PDB file of C-alpha atoms in Angstrom:
ATOM      1  CA  MET A  18      -9.110  -9.591 -17.951  1.00  0.00           C
ATOM      2  CA  LYS A  19      -9.771  -7.176 -14.885  1.00  0.00           C
ATOM      3  CA  VAL A  20      -6.988  -5.494 -13.240  1.00  0.00           C
ATOM      4  CA  TYR A  21      -6.832  -3.456  -9.840  1.00  0.00           C
ATOM      5  CA  ILE A  22      -4.430  -0.622  -9.365  1.00  0.00           C
ATOM      6  CA  SER A  23      -3.880   0.999  -5.795  1.00  0.00           C
ATOM      7  CA  ALA A  24      -1.717   4.156  -5.666  1.00  0.00           C
ATOM      8  CA  ASP A  25       0.201   5.811  -3.093  1.00  0.00           C
ATOM      9  CA  ILE A  26       2.374   8.477  -2.980  1.00  0.00           C
ATOM     10  CA  GLU A  27       5.528   8.069  -0.586  1.00  0.00           C
ATOM     11  CA  GLY A  28       7.027   5.739  -2.876  1.00  0.00           C
ATOM     12  CA  ILE A  29       6.563   7.859  -5.953  1.00  0.00           C
ATOM     13  CA  THR A  30       9.973   8.997  -7.619  1.00  0.00           C
ATOM     14  CA  GLY A  31      11.582  12.094  -5.854  1.00  0.00           C
ATOM     15  CA  THR A  32       9.174  12.438  -2.832  1.00  0.00           C
ATOM     16  CA  THR A  33      10.991  13.383   0.436  1.00  0.00           C
ATOM     17  CA  SER A  34       9.411  15.595   2.438  1.00  0.00           C
ATOM     18  CA  TRP A  35       5.567  15.256   4.221  1.00  0.00           C
ATOM     19  CA  SER A  36       5.096  18.660   2.361  1.00  0.00           C
ATOM     20  CA  GLU A  37       5.425  16.965  -0.809  1.00  0.00           C
ATOM     21  CA  THR A  38       2.675  14.828  -0.208  1.00  0.00           C
ATOM     22  CA  GLU A  39      -0.323  16.867   1.291  1.00  0.00           C
ATOM     23  CA  LEU A  40      -2.836  18.033  -0.748  1.00  0.00           C
ATOM     24  CA  ASN A  41      -2.716  21.901  -1.429  1.00  0.00           C
ATOM     25  CA  ALA A  42       0.579  22.159   0.451  1.00  0.00           C
ATOM     26  CA  PRO A  43       2.898  24.578  -1.651  1.00  0.00           C
ATOM     27  CA  ASP A  44       5.493  21.624  -2.519  1.00  0.00           C
ATOM     28  CA  TYR A  45       2.644  19.253  -3.709  1.00  0.00           C
ATOM     29  CA  HIS A  46       1.891  19.936  -7.170  1.00  0.00           C
ATOM     30  CA  PHE A  47       5.163  18.398  -8.926  1.00  0.00           C
ATOM     31  CA  PHE A  48       4.654  15.410  -7.158  1.00  0.00           C
ATOM     32  CA  GLN A  49       0.864  15.063  -7.607  1.00  0.00           C
ATOM     33  CA  LYS A  50       1.622  15.253 -11.390  1.00  0.00           C
ATOM     34  CA  GLN A  51       4.403  12.479 -11.151  1.00  0.00           C
ATOM     35  CA  MET A  52       2.254  10.503  -9.250  1.00  0.00           C
ATOM     36  CA  THR A  53      -0.650  10.722 -11.811  1.00  0.00           C
ATOM     37  CA  LYS A  54       2.263  10.112 -14.959  1.00  0.00           C
ATOM     38  CA  GLU A  55       3.248   6.515 -12.936  1.00  0.00           C
ATOM     39  CA  VAL A  56      -0.112   5.826 -12.308  1.00  0.00           C
ATOM     40  CA  GLU A  57      -0.821   6.206 -15.922  1.00  0.00           C
ATOM     41  CA  ALA A  58       2.033   4.225 -17.105  1.00  0.00           C
ATOM     42  CA  ALA A  59       0.909   1.199 -15.060  1.00  0.00           C
ATOM     43  CA  ILE A  60      -2.484   1.420 -16.661  1.00  0.00           C
ATOM     44  CA  GLU A  61      -0.636   1.234 -20.383  1.00  0.00           C
ATOM     45  CA  GLY A  62       1.356  -1.419 -19.178  1.00  0.00           C
ATOM     46  CA  ALA A  63      -1.543  -3.318 -18.061  1.00  0.00           C
ATOM     47  CA  ILE A  64      -3.614  -2.724 -20.999  1.00  0.00           C
ATOM     48  CA  LEU A  65      -0.177  -3.999 -23.273  1.00  0.00           C
ATOM     49  CA  GLY A  66      -0.477  -6.960 -21.095  1.00  0.00           C
ATOM     50  CA  GLY A  67      -4.082  -7.830 -22.123  1.00  0.00           C
ATOM     51  CA  ALA A  68      -5.757  -6.021 -19.013  1.00  0.00           C
ATOM     52  CA  THR A  69      -9.584  -5.420 -20.753  1.00  0.00           C
ATOM     53  CA  GLU A  70     -10.888  -3.550 -17.244  1.00  0.00           C
ATOM     54  CA  ILE A  71      -8.893  -1.505 -14.700  1.00  0.00           C
ATOM     55  CA  LEU A  72     -10.336  -0.441 -11.176  1.00  0.00           C
ATOM     56  CA  LEU A  73      -8.130   2.473  -9.816  1.00  0.00           C
ATOM     57  CA  LYS A  74      -8.069   3.383  -6.191  1.00  0.00           C
ATOM     58  CA  ASP A  75      -6.236   6.532  -5.424  1.00  0.00           C
ATOM     59  CA  ALA A  76      -5.146   5.684  -1.390  1.00  0.00           C
ATOM     60  CA  HIS A  77      -2.858   8.520  -0.316  1.00  0.00           C
ATOM     61  CA  ASP A  78      -4.234  10.593   2.427  1.00  0.00           C
ATOM     62  CA  SER A  79      -7.354  12.632   0.996  1.00  0.00           C
ATOM     63  CA  ALA A  80      -7.744   9.870  -1.414  1.00  0.00           C
ATOM     64  CA  ARG A  81      -8.269  13.038  -3.832  1.00  0.00           C
ATOM     65  CA  ASN A  82      -4.505  13.016  -5.514  1.00  0.00           C
ATOM     66  CA  LEU A  83      -4.472  11.665  -9.087  1.00  0.00           C
ATOM     67  CA  ASP A  84      -5.662  13.997 -12.202  1.00  0.00           C
ATOM     68  CA  ILE A  85      -8.074  11.657 -13.771  1.00  0.00           C
ATOM     69  CA  SER A  86      -8.651  13.475 -16.861  1.00  0.00           C
ATOM     70  CA  ASN A  87      -6.755  11.294 -19.156  1.00  0.00           C
ATOM     71  CA  LEU A  88      -7.700   7.712 -17.715  1.00  0.00           C
ATOM     72  CA  PRO A  89      -8.946   5.471 -20.764  1.00  0.00           C
ATOM     73  CA  VAL A  90     -12.816   4.430 -21.176  1.00  0.00           C
ATOM     74  CA  ASN A  91     -11.984   0.846 -19.621  1.00  0.00           C
ATOM     75  CA  CYS A  92     -10.585   2.594 -16.334  1.00  0.00           C
ATOM     76  CA  LYS A  93     -12.883   3.362 -13.456  1.00  0.00           C
ATOM     77  CA  VAL A  94     -11.338   5.130 -10.307  1.00  0.00           C
ATOM     78  CA  ILE A  95     -12.074   5.265  -6.805  1.00  0.00           C
ATOM     79  CA  ARG A  96     -11.639   8.537  -5.017  1.00  0.00           C
ATOM     80  CA  GLY A  97     -12.127   9.463  -1.102  1.00  0.00           C
ATOM     81  CA  TRP A  98     -12.419   6.715   1.409  1.00  0.00           C
ATOM     82  CA  THR A  99     -15.047   4.045   1.418  1.00  0.00           C
ATOM     83  CA  TYR A 100     -14.249   3.376   5.056  1.00  0.00           C
ATOM     84  CA  ASP A 101     -14.652  -0.391   4.646  1.00  0.00           C
ATOM     85  CA  PRO A 102     -11.758  -2.701   6.028  1.00  0.00           C
ATOM     86  CA  MET A 103     -10.333  -3.245   2.542  1.00  0.00           C
ATOM     87  CA  CYS A 104      -9.224   0.251   2.965  1.00  0.00           C
ATOM     88  CA  MET A 105      -6.129   0.961   0.403  1.00  0.00           C
ATOM     89  CA  VAL A 106      -7.601  -1.721  -1.698  1.00  0.00           C
ATOM     90  CA  ALA A 107     -11.482  -1.310  -1.491  1.00  0.00           C
ATOM     91  CA  GLY A 108     -13.216  -2.578  -4.224  1.00  0.00           C
ATOM     92  CA  LEU A 109     -11.123  -5.646  -4.702  1.00  0.00           C
ATOM     93  CA  ASP A 110     -12.672  -9.002  -5.006  1.00  0.00           C
ATOM     94  CA  SER A 111     -12.433 -12.335  -6.581  1.00  0.00           C
ATOM     95  CA  SER A 112     -13.365 -10.951  -9.986  1.00  0.00           C
ATOM     96  CA  PHE A 113     -10.133  -9.496 -10.363  1.00  0.00           C
ATOM     97  CA  ASN A 114      -7.008 -11.389 -11.981  1.00  0.00           C
ATOM     98  CA  ARG A 115      -4.075  -9.197 -10.499  1.00  0.00           C
ATOM     99  CA  ALA A 116      -3.228  -6.269  -8.584  1.00  0.00           C
ATOM    100  CA  ILE A 117      -0.829  -3.726  -8.817  1.00  0.00           C
ATOM    101  CA  PHE A 118       0.733  -1.418  -6.354  1.00  0.00           C
ATOM    102  CA  ILE A 119       2.067   1.987  -7.488  1.00  0.00           C
ATOM    103  CA  GLY A 120       4.232   4.503  -5.420  1.00  0.00           C
ATOM    104  CA  TYR A 121       4.343   2.264  -2.322  1.00  0.00           C
ATOM    105  CA  HIS A 122       6.884   2.574   0.632  1.00  0.00           C
ATOM    106  CA  SER A 123       8.960   0.952   3.251  1.00  0.00           C
ATOM    107  CA  LYS A 124       7.266  -0.005   6.633  1.00  0.00           C
ATOM    108  CA  GLY A 125       6.668   1.934   9.830  1.00  0.00           C
ATOM    109  CA  GLY A 126       9.993   1.789  12.095  1.00  0.00           C
ATOM    110  CA  SER A 127      12.317   1.537   8.772  1.00  0.00           C
ATOM    111  CA  GLU A 128      15.074   3.945   7.908  1.00  0.00           C
ATOM    112  CA  ARG A 129      14.758   3.376   4.322  1.00  0.00           C
ATOM    113  CA  ASN A 130      12.409   5.883   3.321  1.00  0.00           C
ATOM    114  CA  PRO A 131      12.086   9.236   5.073  1.00  0.00           C
ATOM    115  CA  LEU A 132       8.443   9.007   4.794  1.00  0.00           C
ATOM    116  CA  ALA A 133       8.172   5.360   5.917  1.00  0.00           C
ATOM    117  CA  HIS A 134       5.073   4.522   7.983  1.00  0.00           C
ATOM    118  CA  THR A 135       2.127   1.717   8.218  1.00  0.00           C
ATOM    119  CA  LEU A 136      -1.367   3.226   7.889  1.00  0.00           C
ATOM    120  CA  CYS A 137      -0.685   5.983  10.097  1.00  0.00           C
ATOM    121  CA  VAL A 138       1.946   7.831  11.662  1.00  0.00           C
ATOM    122  CA  THR A 139       1.102   7.631  15.368  1.00  0.00           C
ATOM    123  CA  ALA A 140       1.736   3.760  15.728  1.00  0.00           C
ATOM    124  CA  ASP A 141       3.635   0.955  14.074  1.00  0.00           C
ATOM    125  CA  ILE A 142       2.151  -2.461  13.359  1.00  0.00           C
ATOM    126  CA  LYS A 143       3.454  -5.983  13.537  1.00  0.00           C
ATOM    127  CA  ILE A 144       1.850  -8.837  12.191  1.00  0.00           C
ATOM    128  CA  ASN A 145       3.259 -12.393  13.854  1.00  0.00           C
ATOM    129  CA  GLY A 146       6.007 -10.727  15.349  1.00  0.00           C
ATOM    130  CA  GLU A 147       7.357  -8.591  12.608  1.00  0.00           C
ATOM    131  CA  TYR A 148       6.969  -4.881  11.200  1.00  0.00           C
ATOM    132  CA  ALA A 149       4.440  -4.921   8.771  1.00  0.00           C
ATOM    133  CA  SER A 150       4.169  -2.776   5.590  1.00  0.00           C
ATOM    134  CA  GLU A 151       1.124  -1.418   3.569  1.00  0.00           C
ATOM    135  CA  PHE A 152       2.291  -3.935   0.699  1.00  0.00           C
ATOM    136  CA  LEU A 153       1.960  -6.841   3.386  1.00  0.00           C
ATOM    137  CA  ILE A 154      -1.591  -5.699   4.696  1.00  0.00           C
ATOM    138  CA  ASN A 155      -3.085  -5.229   1.309  1.00  0.00           C
ATOM    139  CA  THR A 156      -1.446  -8.141  -0.257  1.00  0.00           C
ATOM    140  CA  TYR A 157      -2.861 -10.375   2.145  1.00  0.00           C
ATOM    141  CA  ALA A 158      -6.247  -8.302   1.948  1.00  0.00           C
ATOM    142  CA  ALA A 159      -6.039  -9.353  -1.916  1.00  0.00           C
ATOM    143  CA  ALA A 160      -5.435 -12.943  -1.367  1.00  0.00           C
ATOM    144  CA  LEU A 161      -8.392 -13.347   0.674  1.00  0.00           C
ATOM    145  CA  HIS A 162     -10.038 -12.466  -2.645  1.00  0.00           C
ATOM    146  CA  GLY A 163      -7.672 -15.290  -4.462  1.00  0.00           C
ATOM    147  CA  VAL A 164      -5.898 -12.216  -6.165  1.00  0.00           C
ATOM    148  CA  PRO A 165      -1.989 -12.005  -6.693  1.00  0.00           C
ATOM    149  CA  VAL A 166      -0.133  -9.018  -6.816  1.00  0.00           C
ATOM    150  CA  SER A 167       2.113  -8.850  -9.921  1.00  0.00           C
ATOM    151  CA  PHE A 168       3.820  -5.643  -9.631  1.00  0.00           C
ATOM    152  CA  VAL A 169       4.864  -3.089  -6.943  1.00  0.00           C
ATOM    153  CA  SER A 170       6.701   0.119  -7.399  1.00  0.00           C
ATOM    154  CA  GLY A 171       8.199   1.913  -4.342  1.00  0.00           C
ATOM    155  CA  ASP A 172      11.471   2.842  -2.660  1.00  0.00           C
ATOM    156  CA  VAL A 173      14.528   0.229  -2.374  1.00  0.00           C
ATOM    157  CA  GLY A 174      13.777  -1.068   1.123  1.00  0.00           C
ATOM    158  CA  LEU A 175      10.188  -2.034   0.211  1.00  0.00           C
ATOM    159  CA  THR A 176      11.419  -3.789  -3.082  1.00  0.00           C
ATOM    160  CA  GLU A 177      14.007  -5.840  -1.129  1.00  0.00           C
ATOM    161  CA  GLU A 178      11.205  -7.108   1.339  1.00  0.00           C
ATOM    162  CA  ILE A 179       9.113  -8.143  -1.545  1.00  0.00           C
ATOM    163  CA  GLU A 180      12.228  -9.884  -2.838  1.00  0.00           C
ATOM    164  CA  THR A 181      12.190 -11.897   0.158  1.00  0.00           C
ATOM    165  CA  PHE A 182       8.663 -12.614   0.466  1.00  0.00           C
ATOM    166  CA  ASN A 183       8.003 -13.544  -3.042  1.00  0.00           C
ATOM    167  CA  PRO A 184      10.722 -12.920  -5.768  1.00  0.00           C
ATOM    168  CA  ASN A 185       8.209 -13.717  -8.322  1.00  0.00           C
ATOM    169  CA  ILE A 186       6.195 -10.153  -7.806  1.00  0.00           C
ATOM    170  CA  VAL A 187       7.790  -7.602 -10.245  1.00  0.00           C
ATOM    171  CA  THR A 188       9.238  -4.564  -8.888  1.00  0.00           C
ATOM    172  CA  PHE A 189      10.689  -1.067  -9.828  1.00  0.00           C
ATOM    173  CA  ALA A 190      12.509   0.801  -7.345  1.00  0.00           C
ATOM    174  CA  THR A 191      12.096   4.568  -7.636  1.00  0.00           C
ATOM    175  CA  LYS A 192      14.384   5.611  -5.093  1.00  0.00           C
ATOM    176  CA  GLU A 193      16.463   5.026  -1.658  1.00  0.00           C
ATOM    177  CA  GLY A 194      16.099   6.632   1.321  1.00  0.00           C
ATOM    178  CA  VAL A 195      19.486   7.716   3.336  1.00  0.00           C
ATOM    179  CA  GLY A 196      18.672   9.396   6.684  1.00  0.00           C
ATOM    180  CA  ASN A 197      15.814  12.320   5.627  1.00  0.00           C
ATOM    181  CA  ALA A 198      17.071  12.353   2.216  1.00  0.00           C
ATOM    182  CA  THR A 199      16.445  10.421  -0.715  1.00  0.00           C
ATOM    183  CA  ILE A 200      18.217   9.049  -4.008  1.00  0.00           C
ATOM    184  CA  SER A 201      15.812   9.015  -6.863  1.00  0.00           C
ATOM    185  CA  VAL A 202      16.101   8.038 -10.304  1.00  0.00           C
ATOM    186  CA  SER A 203      15.000  10.138 -13.135  1.00  0.00           C
ATOM    187  CA  PRO A 204      11.279  10.732 -13.335  1.00  0.00           C
ATOM    188  CA  ARG A 205      11.011  10.243 -16.926  1.00  0.00           C
ATOM    189  CA  LEU A 206      12.935   6.662 -16.445  1.00  0.00           C
ATOM    190  CA  ALA A 207      10.329   5.737 -13.589  1.00  0.00           C
ATOM    191  CA  ILE A 208       7.480   6.555 -16.151  1.00  0.00           C
ATOM    192  CA  ALA A 209       9.147   4.080 -18.955  1.00  0.00           C
ATOM    193  CA  GLU A 210      10.213   1.500 -16.539  1.00  0.00           C
ATOM    194  CA  THR A 211       6.595   0.932 -14.744  1.00  0.00           C
ATOM    195  CA  LYS A 212       4.870   0.782 -18.075  1.00  0.00           C
ATOM    196  CA  ARG A 213       7.426  -1.964 -19.132  1.00  0.00           C
ATOM    197  CA  LEU A 214       7.836  -3.813 -16.176  1.00  0.00           C
ATOM    198  CA  VAL A 215       3.679  -3.780 -15.386  1.00  0.00           C
ATOM    199  CA  GLU A 216       3.284  -5.210 -19.068  1.00  0.00           C
ATOM    200  CA  ALA A 217       6.123  -7.771 -18.562  1.00  0.00           C
ATOM    201  CA  SER A 218       4.291  -8.600 -14.853  1.00  0.00           C
ATOM    202  CA  MET A 219       0.779  -9.297 -16.703  1.00  0.00           C
ATOM    203  CA  LYS A 220       2.688 -12.445 -18.384  1.00  0.00           C
ATOM    204  CA  VAL A 221       4.055 -13.783 -14.720  1.00  0.00           C
ATOM    205  CA  SER A 222       1.751 -16.932 -13.835  1.00  0.00           C
ATOM    206  CA  ARG A 223      -0.659 -16.557 -11.050  1.00  0.00           C
ATOM    207  CA  ASN A 224       0.244 -19.371  -9.224  1.00  0.00           C
ATOM    208  CA  ASN A 225       3.650 -18.101  -9.264  1.00  0.00           C
ATOM    209  CA  LEU A 226       2.434 -14.690  -7.675  1.00  0.00           C
ATOM    210  CA  GLN A 227      -0.202 -16.134  -5.238  1.00  0.00           C
ATOM    211  CA  VAL A 228       0.754 -15.964  -1.802  1.00  0.00           C
ATOM    212  CA  THR A 229      -0.736 -18.027   1.178  1.00  0.00           C
ATOM    213  CA  LEU A 230      -2.444 -16.404   4.139  1.00  0.00           C
ATOM    214  CA  PRO A 231      -1.087 -17.513   7.754  1.00  0.00           C
ATOM    215  CA  LYS A 232      -3.118 -19.923   9.351  1.00  0.00           C
ATOM    216  CA  GLN A 233      -3.207 -17.518  12.736  1.00  0.00           C
ATOM    217  CA  PHE A 234      -2.538 -13.638  12.852  1.00  0.00           C
ATOM    218  CA  VAL A 235      -1.002 -11.948  16.059  1.00  0.00           C
ATOM    219  CA  VAL A 236      -1.289  -8.288  15.515  1.00  0.00           C
ATOM    220  CA  GLU A 237       0.319  -5.661  17.863  1.00  0.00           C
ATOM    221  CA  ILE A 238      -0.308  -1.906  17.193  1.00  0.00           C
ATOM    222  CA  ILE A 239       2.434   0.052  18.922  1.00  0.00           C
ATOM    223  CA  TYR A 240       1.458   3.521  19.899  1.00  0.00           C
ATOM    224  CA  ARG A 241       3.430   6.472  20.410  1.00  0.00           C
ATOM    225  CA  ASP A 242       1.130   7.362  23.367  1.00  0.00           C
ATOM    226  CA  HIS A 243       0.085   4.698  25.857  1.00  0.00           C
ATOM    227  CA  THR A 244      -3.101   6.406  26.856  1.00  0.00           C
ATOM    228  CA  ARG A 245      -4.386   5.711  23.346  1.00  0.00           C
ATOM    229  CA  ALA A 246      -3.049   2.156  23.494  1.00  0.00           C
ATOM    230  CA  TYR A 247      -5.238   1.826  26.793  1.00  0.00           C
ATOM    231  CA  ARG A 248      -8.255   2.926  25.426  1.00  0.00           C
ATOM    232  CA  ASN A 249      -7.998   1.131  22.119  1.00  0.00           C
ATOM    233  CA  SER A 250      -7.413  -1.872  24.158  1.00  0.00           C
ATOM    234  CA  PHE A 251     -11.170  -2.372  24.914  1.00  0.00           C
ATOM    235  CA  TYR A 252     -11.893  -2.852  21.212  1.00  0.00           C
ATOM    236  CA  PRO A 253     -13.415  -6.804  21.313  1.00  0.00           C
ATOM    237  CA  ASN A 254     -10.814  -9.241  22.203  1.00  0.00           C
ATOM    238  CA  ALA A 255      -7.882  -6.739  22.251  1.00  0.00           C
ATOM    239  CA  THR A 256      -5.379  -7.135  24.995  1.00  0.00           C
ATOM    240  CA  PHE A 257      -3.283  -3.968  26.331  1.00  0.00           C
ATOM    241  CA  LYS A 258       0.412  -4.824  26.686  1.00  0.00           C
ATOM    242  CA  PRO A 259       2.518  -2.160  28.853  1.00  0.00           C
ATOM    243  CA  HIS A 260       3.243   0.453  28.061  1.00  0.00           C
ATOM    244  CA  ASN A 261       2.060   1.431  24.315  1.00  0.00           C
ATOM    245  CA  THR A 262       0.822  -1.906  22.929  1.00  0.00           C
ATOM    246  CA  VAL A 263      -2.602  -3.086  21.645  1.00  0.00           C
ATOM    247  CA  GLU A 264      -2.511  -7.137  20.923  1.00  0.00           C
ATOM    248  CA  PHE A 265      -5.063  -9.056  18.848  1.00  0.00           C
ATOM    249  CA  VAL A 266      -5.252 -12.777  18.040  1.00  0.00           C
ATOM    250  CA  THR A 267      -7.296 -13.976  15.228  1.00  0.00           C
ATOM    251  CA  ASP A 268      -7.351 -16.440  12.352  1.00  0.00           C
ATOM    252  CA  ASP A 269      -9.603 -14.450  10.297  1.00  0.00           C
ATOM    253  CA  TYR A 270      -7.415 -12.339   8.418  1.00  0.00           C
ATOM    254  CA  PHE A 271     -10.811  -9.787   7.785  1.00  0.00           C
ATOM    255  CA  GLU A 272     -10.927  -9.147  11.637  1.00  0.00           C
ATOM    256  CA  VAL A 273      -6.842  -7.849  11.348  1.00  0.00           C
ATOM    257  CA  LEU A 274      -8.397  -5.549   8.375  1.00  0.00           C
ATOM    258  CA  ARG A 275     -11.370  -4.660  10.655  1.00  0.00           C
ATOM    259  CA  ILE A 276      -9.235  -3.617  13.827  1.00  0.00           C
ATOM    260  CA  LEU A 277      -6.440  -1.666  11.630  1.00  0.00           C
ATOM    261  CA  GLN A 278      -9.724   0.200  10.298  1.00  0.00           C
ATOM    262  CA  PHE A 279     -10.665   1.022  13.702  1.00  0.00           C
ATOM    263  CA  LEU A 280      -7.674   1.237  15.613  1.00  0.00           C
ATOM    264  CA  THR A 281      -5.221   2.949  13.529  1.00  0.00           C
TER     265      THR A 281
END
């Protein structure tokens, strides 16, 4: 059984400030270690649940965050960015049985995590009128290949979003955002529960996990800078909406991933 794991850091236990998420920043080292431990726990849970082959994507910032020295022999890892539209789930295809997201976070425009954003911090993204999270974008990307998401860890705001999206997806809340602060569980608890719940998620039926892609996608990229919005509105088939938004309509979700790759 092949399993795909995508790992971010803003939803890892304890992360609260951007300085704790940036490679080589003074506050980064502990949270790099915690990210690695939570990912290793997910891998262990997946293997206990029947995974025989794992592809791991380091999907935060430089994509060079994880200490890969203890990865099992049946796990491959993608470090750095491929720059193809699959982005945070690069390498995911129909050969995988399910996907797992570790350390994900609330959508841009949300108050539920001080580090909330979607793909970049200079714009927010709406899909079909709703603010979109990286969870939603990447779950739809997996659905393009018929691959369901079985487990997600991250902040409470994200786990509540997932409960309304598909309650069969197993989640674990690492923390809750309050203003510019976070209330986090014990790092040791996060590691133990990630392992246990990932194993449990491997037993959830794929049919119950699989999501159906909408028939049409209206994408709005809402920039902080209206001049950037005007410039990017010249992307093929995109339009400018005053004062700071680019709108793009398509029935092909890969084209959504493509425009997000170029315009965020």
